[in-house]
Amino acid sequence: MNKKTKILLADDHSLIRNGLVQVLVSNSELEIIEAENGKQALSLIQSEKPEIAILDIEMPEMSGFEVAEKVKYQGLAIDLIFLTMLNDETMFNKAMDIGVKGYVLKENTVNEIVNCIETVLKGNYYLSPSLSGYLIRRNNKSTLSATDKRGLHLLTVSEKKILKLVAEMMTSQEIAEELNISIKTVQNHRSNICTKLDLSGTHALLKYAMEVSNKM
């Protein structure tokens, strides 16, 4: 008997998750695993080792981006597909930076989401057609280095502490607990760091933090 392909579906909206599961289980070659938040999704990725993880970007406990960063840092062999309700270019670029294989808007039909899964299973990339303009602009932009180590002198002591913990792959929640401060304060520090160093998005911040961690 052929081994089934494991797919993790993580979304905190049960109606969306159940609707997708009903369609996907009709394919006898697929085994569907469900998660209702980011922390549970990461745990299942580590234990069940699915071939694909479909992640809602905005989930409780850990966002889709935070899960993806952990997966990448740990070197787990899995293809990631992002689902989102937001047609946002900045978010799209973050997803591309982190290396997702599929990016689908929830406003699209279930059939398109299924097409995305099938395409990624074949080793290809899939983006919702309505996002093609984002991809064209992205490809036309020059890539600028965001790793100017001299920028560290612009940061406060508190911001450097945050940056060091970001380099250790800690989530905003974990950083808040480590430093005994609020998540809002952590988010403000992260935003200020990105502004001072001209970093665009979570992945750029993580990359910079890891490259300069030995300088702090």
CSV table of C-alpha atoms in Angstrom, one decimal:
chain,number,residue,atom,x,y,z
A,1,MET,CA,0.0,0.0,0.0
A,2,ASN,CA,1.3,3.5,-1.0
A,3,LYS,CA,2.3,5.7,1.9
A,4,LYS,CA,-0.1,8.7,2.3
A,5,THR,CA,1.2,12.3,2.0
A,6,LYS,CA,0.9,14.1,5.3
A,7,ILE,CA,-0.4,17.6,5.2
A,8,LEU,CA,-0.8,19.8,8.3
A,9,LEU,CA,-3.6,22.4,8.2
A,10,ALA,CA,-3.2,25.1,10.8
A,11,ASP,CA,-5.9,27.8,11.2
A,12,ASP,CA,-7.7,29.1,14.3
A,13,HIS,CA,-10.9,29.6,12.3
A,14,SER,CA,-12.6,26.2,12.6
A,15,LEU,CA,-15.1,26.9,9.8
A,16,ILE,CA,-12.3,27.5,7.3
A,17,ARG,CA,-10.3,24.6,8.6
A,18,ASN,CA,-13.2,22.2,8.5
A,19,GLY,CA,-14.2,23.3,5.0
A,20,LEU,CA,-10.8,22.6,3.7
A,21,VAL,CA,-10.5,19.3,5.5
A,22,GLN,CA,-13.7,18.1,4.0
A,23,VAL,CA,-12.4,18.7,0.5
A,24,LEU,CA,-8.9,17.3,1.2
A,25,VAL,CA,-9.9,14.1,2.8
A,26,SER,CA,-11.7,13.1,-0.4
A,27,ASN,CA,-8.2,12.5,-1.8
A,28,SER,CA,-7.3,9.0,-0.5
A,29,GLU,CA,-3.6,9.8,-1.0
A,30,LEU,CA,-3.6,12.5,1.6
A,31,GLU,CA,-3.5,12.3,5.4
A,32,ILE,CA,-4.7,15.5,7.1
A,33,ILE,CA,-3.4,16.7,10.5
A,34,GLU,CA,-5.1,19.7,12.1
A,35,ALA,CA,-3.9,22.5,14.4
A,36,GLU,CA,-5.8,25.4,15.8
A,37,ASN,CA,-2.9,27.7,16.8
A,38,GLY,CA,0.8,28.3,15.9
A,39,LYS,CA,2.3,26.6,18.9
A,40,GLN,CA,0.3,23.4,18.2
A,41,ALA,CA,1.3,23.6,14.5
A,42,LEU,CA,5.0,23.7,15.3
A,43,SER,CA,4.7,20.8,17.7
A,44,LEU,CA,2.9,18.7,15.1
A,45,ILE,CA,5.5,19.6,12.4
A,46,GLN,CA,8.2,18.4,14.8
A,47,SER,CA,6.5,15.2,15.8
A,48,GLU,CA,4.5,14.1,12.7
A,49,LYS,CA,6.9,15.4,10.0
A,50,PRO,CA,4.3,16.3,7.4
A,51,GLU,CA,5.4,17.0,3.8
A,52,ILE,CA,3.5,20.3,3.7
A,53,ALA,CA,2.2,22.7,6.3
A,54,ILE,CA,-0.6,25.1,5.4
A,55,LEU,CA,-0.4,27.9,7.9
A,56,ASP,CA,-2.8,30.8,8.6
A,57,ILE,CA,-0.5,33.8,9.0
A,58,GLU,CA,-2.5,35.3,11.9
A,59,MET,CA,-2.9,32.7,14.6
A,60,PRO,CA,-2.9,32.8,18.4
A,61,GLU,CA,0.2,31.9,20.4
A,62,MET,CA,2.5,31.9,17.4
A,63,SER,CA,1.9,33.5,14.0
A,64,GLY,CA,2.5,31.7,10.7
A,65,PHE,CA,5.7,33.7,10.3
A,66,GLU,CA,7.0,32.7,13.7
A,67,VAL,CA,6.3,29.0,13.0
A,68,ALA,CA,8.0,29.4,9.6
A,69,GLU,CA,11.1,31.0,11.2
A,70,LYS,CA,11.3,28.2,13.8
A,71,VAL,CA,11.0,25.6,11.1
A,72,LYS,CA,13.7,27.2,9.0
A,73,TYR,CA,16.0,27.6,12.0
A,74,GLN,CA,15.6,24.0,13.0
A,75,GLY,CA,16.3,22.8,9.4
A,76,LEU,CA,13.0,20.8,9.2
A,77,ALA,CA,12.3,19.3,5.7
A,78,ILE,CA,8.9,20.7,5.0
A,79,ASP,CA,7.2,22.9,2.4
A,80,LEU,CA,5.2,25.8,3.7
A,81,ILE,CA,2.0,27.4,2.3
A,82,PHE,CA,0.6,30.6,3.8
A,83,LEU,CA,-3.1,31.4,3.9
A,84,THR,CA,-4.2,34.9,4.7
A,85,MET,CA,-7.2,37.2,4.5
A,86,LEU,CA,-4.9,40.2,3.9
A,87,ASN,CA,-3.9,41.3,0.4
A,88,ASP,CA,-0.9,43.1,1.7
A,89,GLU,CA,2.4,43.6,-0.3
A,90,THR,CA,4.6,43.9,2.8
A,91,MET,CA,3.3,40.7,4.2
A,92,PHE,CA,3.7,39.0,0.8
A,93,ASN,CA,7.4,40.1,0.6
A,94,LYS,CA,8.0,38.8,4.2
A,95,ALA,CA,6.6,35.4,3.1
A,96,MET,CA,8.9,35.3,0.0
A,97,ASP,CA,11.9,36.3,2.1
A,98,ILE,CA,11.3,33.4,4.5
A,99,GLY,CA,11.0,30.9,1.6
A,100,VAL,CA,7.3,29.7,1.5
A,101,LYS,CA,6.4,27.6,-1.5
A,102,GLY,CA,2.8,28.7,-1.7
A,103,TYR,CA,0.8,31.9,-0.9
A,104,VAL,CA,-3.0,31.9,-1.2
A,105,LEU,CA,-5.6,34.4,-0.2
A,106,LYS,CA,-8.6,33.1,1.8
A,107,GLU,CA,-10.9,35.0,-0.6
A,108,ASN,CA,-10.0,32.5,-3.3
A,109,THR,CA,-12.0,29.3,-3.9
A,110,VAL,CA,-11.2,26.1,-2.1
A,111,ASN,CA,-10.3,24.7,-5.6
A,112,GLU,CA,-7.5,27.2,-5.9
A,113,ILE,CA,-6.1,26.2,-2.5
A,114,VAL,CA,-6.2,22.6,-3.6
A,115,ASN,CA,-4.4,23.6,-6.8
A,116,CYS,CA,-1.8,25.2,-4.7
A,117,ILE,CA,-1.2,22.1,-2.6
A,118,GLU,CA,-1.0,19.9,-5.8
A,119,THR,CA,1.5,22.4,-7.3
A,120,VAL,CA,3.7,22.5,-4.2
A,121,LEU,CA,3.6,18.7,-4.0
A,122,LYS,CA,5.1,18.6,-7.5
A,123,GLY,CA,8.0,20.7,-6.3
A,124,ASN,CA,6.8,24.0,-7.8
A,125,TYR,CA,5.7,27.4,-6.3
A,126,TYR,CA,2.2,28.7,-6.3
A,127,LEU,CA,0.9,32.2,-5.8
A,128,SER,CA,-2.7,33.5,-6.1
A,129,PRO,CA,-2.9,35.1,-9.5
A,130,SER,CA,-4.1,38.4,-8.0
A,131,LEU,CA,-0.6,38.7,-6.4
A,132,SER,CA,1.3,38.7,-9.6
A,133,GLY,CA,1.8,42.5,-9.5
A,134,TYR,CA,3.6,42.1,-6.1
A,135,LEU,CA,5.9,39.5,-7.6
A,136,ILE,CA,6.8,41.6,-10.6
A,137,ARG,CA,7.6,44.6,-8.4
A,138,ARG,CA,9.7,42.4,-6.1
A,139,ASN,CA,11.7,41.0,-9.0
A,140,ASN,CA,12.3,44.4,-10.4
A,141,LYS,CA,13.7,45.9,-7.1
A,142,SER,CA,17.4,46.0,-6.4
A,143,THR,CA,18.4,43.9,-3.4
A,144,LEU,CA,19.9,46.1,-0.8
A,145,SER,CA,22.0,44.8,2.1
A,146,ALA,CA,20.3,45.2,5.5
A,147,THR,CA,23.3,44.0,7.5
A,148,ASP,CA,25.2,47.2,8.2
A,149,LYS,CA,26.9,46.3,11.5
A,150,ARG,CA,27.7,49.9,12.2
A,151,GLY,CA,23.9,50.4,12.7
A,152,LEU,CA,24.3,48.8,16.1
A,153,HIS,CA,25.5,52.1,17.6
A,154,LEU,CA,22.0,53.5,16.8
A,155,LEU,CA,20.3,51.1,19.2
A,156,THR,CA,19.6,51.6,22.9
A,157,VAL,CA,20.7,49.0,25.5
A,158,SER,CA,17.1,47.7,25.7
A,159,GLU,CA,16.9,47.4,21.9
A,160,LYS,CA,20.2,45.5,21.8
A,161,LYS,CA,18.8,43.1,24.4
A,162,ILE,CA,15.7,42.5,22.3
A,163,LEU,CA,17.9,42.0,19.2
A,164,LYS,CA,20.0,39.4,20.9
A,165,LEU,CA,17.0,37.4,21.9
A,166,VAL,CA,15.5,37.7,18.4
A,167,ALA,CA,18.8,36.1,17.2
A,168,GLU,CA,18.1,33.2,19.6
A,169,MET,CA,14.8,32.6,17.7
A,170,MET,CA,12.6,33.7,20.6
A,171,THR,CA,9.1,34.8,19.9
A,172,SER,CA,7.7,38.1,21.1
A,173,GLN,CA,5.9,36.3,23.9
A,174,GLU,CA,9.1,34.5,25.0
A,175,ILE,CA,11.1,37.7,24.9
A,176,ALA,CA,8.4,39.4,27.0
A,177,GLU,CA,8.6,36.7,29.6
A,178,GLU,CA,12.4,36.6,29.6
A,179,LEU,CA,12.7,40.3,30.2
A,180,ASN,CA,9.5,40.6,32.4
A,181,ILE,CA,8.0,43.2,30.1
A,182,SER,CA,4.8,43.4,28.1
A,183,ILE,CA,4.4,42.0,24.5
A,184,LYS,CA,3.4,45.5,23.4
A,185,THR,CA,6.8,46.8,24.7
A,186,VAL,CA,8.6,44.1,22.8
A,187,GLN,CA,6.7,44.9,19.6
A,188,ASN,CA,7.5,48.6,20.0
A,189,HIS,CA,11.2,47.8,20.4
A,190,ARG,CA,11.2,45.6,17.4
A,191,SER,CA,9.5,48.3,15.4
A,192,ASN,CA,12.0,50.9,16.5
A,193,ILE,CA,14.9,48.6,15.6
A,194,CYS,CA,13.5,48.0,12.1
A,195,THR,CA,13.0,51.8,11.7
A,196,LYS,CA,16.5,52.7,12.8
A,197,LEU,CA,18.2,50.0,10.7
A,198,ASP,CA,15.9,50.3,7.7
A,199,LEU,CA,14.9,46.7,8.0
A,200,SER,CA,11.7,45.6,6.2
A,201,GLY,CA,9.8,42.9,8.1
A,202,THR,CA,10.4,40.0,10.5
A,203,HIS,CA,12.7,38.0,8.3
A,204,ALA,CA,15.0,40.9,7.7
A,205,LEU,CA,15.2,41.6,11.4
A,206,LEU,CA,15.9,37.9,12.2
A,207,LYS,CA,18.6,37.8,9.5
A,208,TYR,CA,20.3,40.9,10.8
A,209,ALA,CA,20.1,39.8,14.4
A,210,MET,CA,21.7,36.5,13.7
A,211,GLU,CA,24.5,38.1,11.6
A,212,VAL,CA,25.4,40.7,14.3
A,213,SER,CA,24.7,38.6,17.4
A,214,ASN,CA,28.4,38.0,18.0
A,215,LYS,CA,29.0,41.8,18.0
A,216,MET,CA,26.7,42.5,20.9
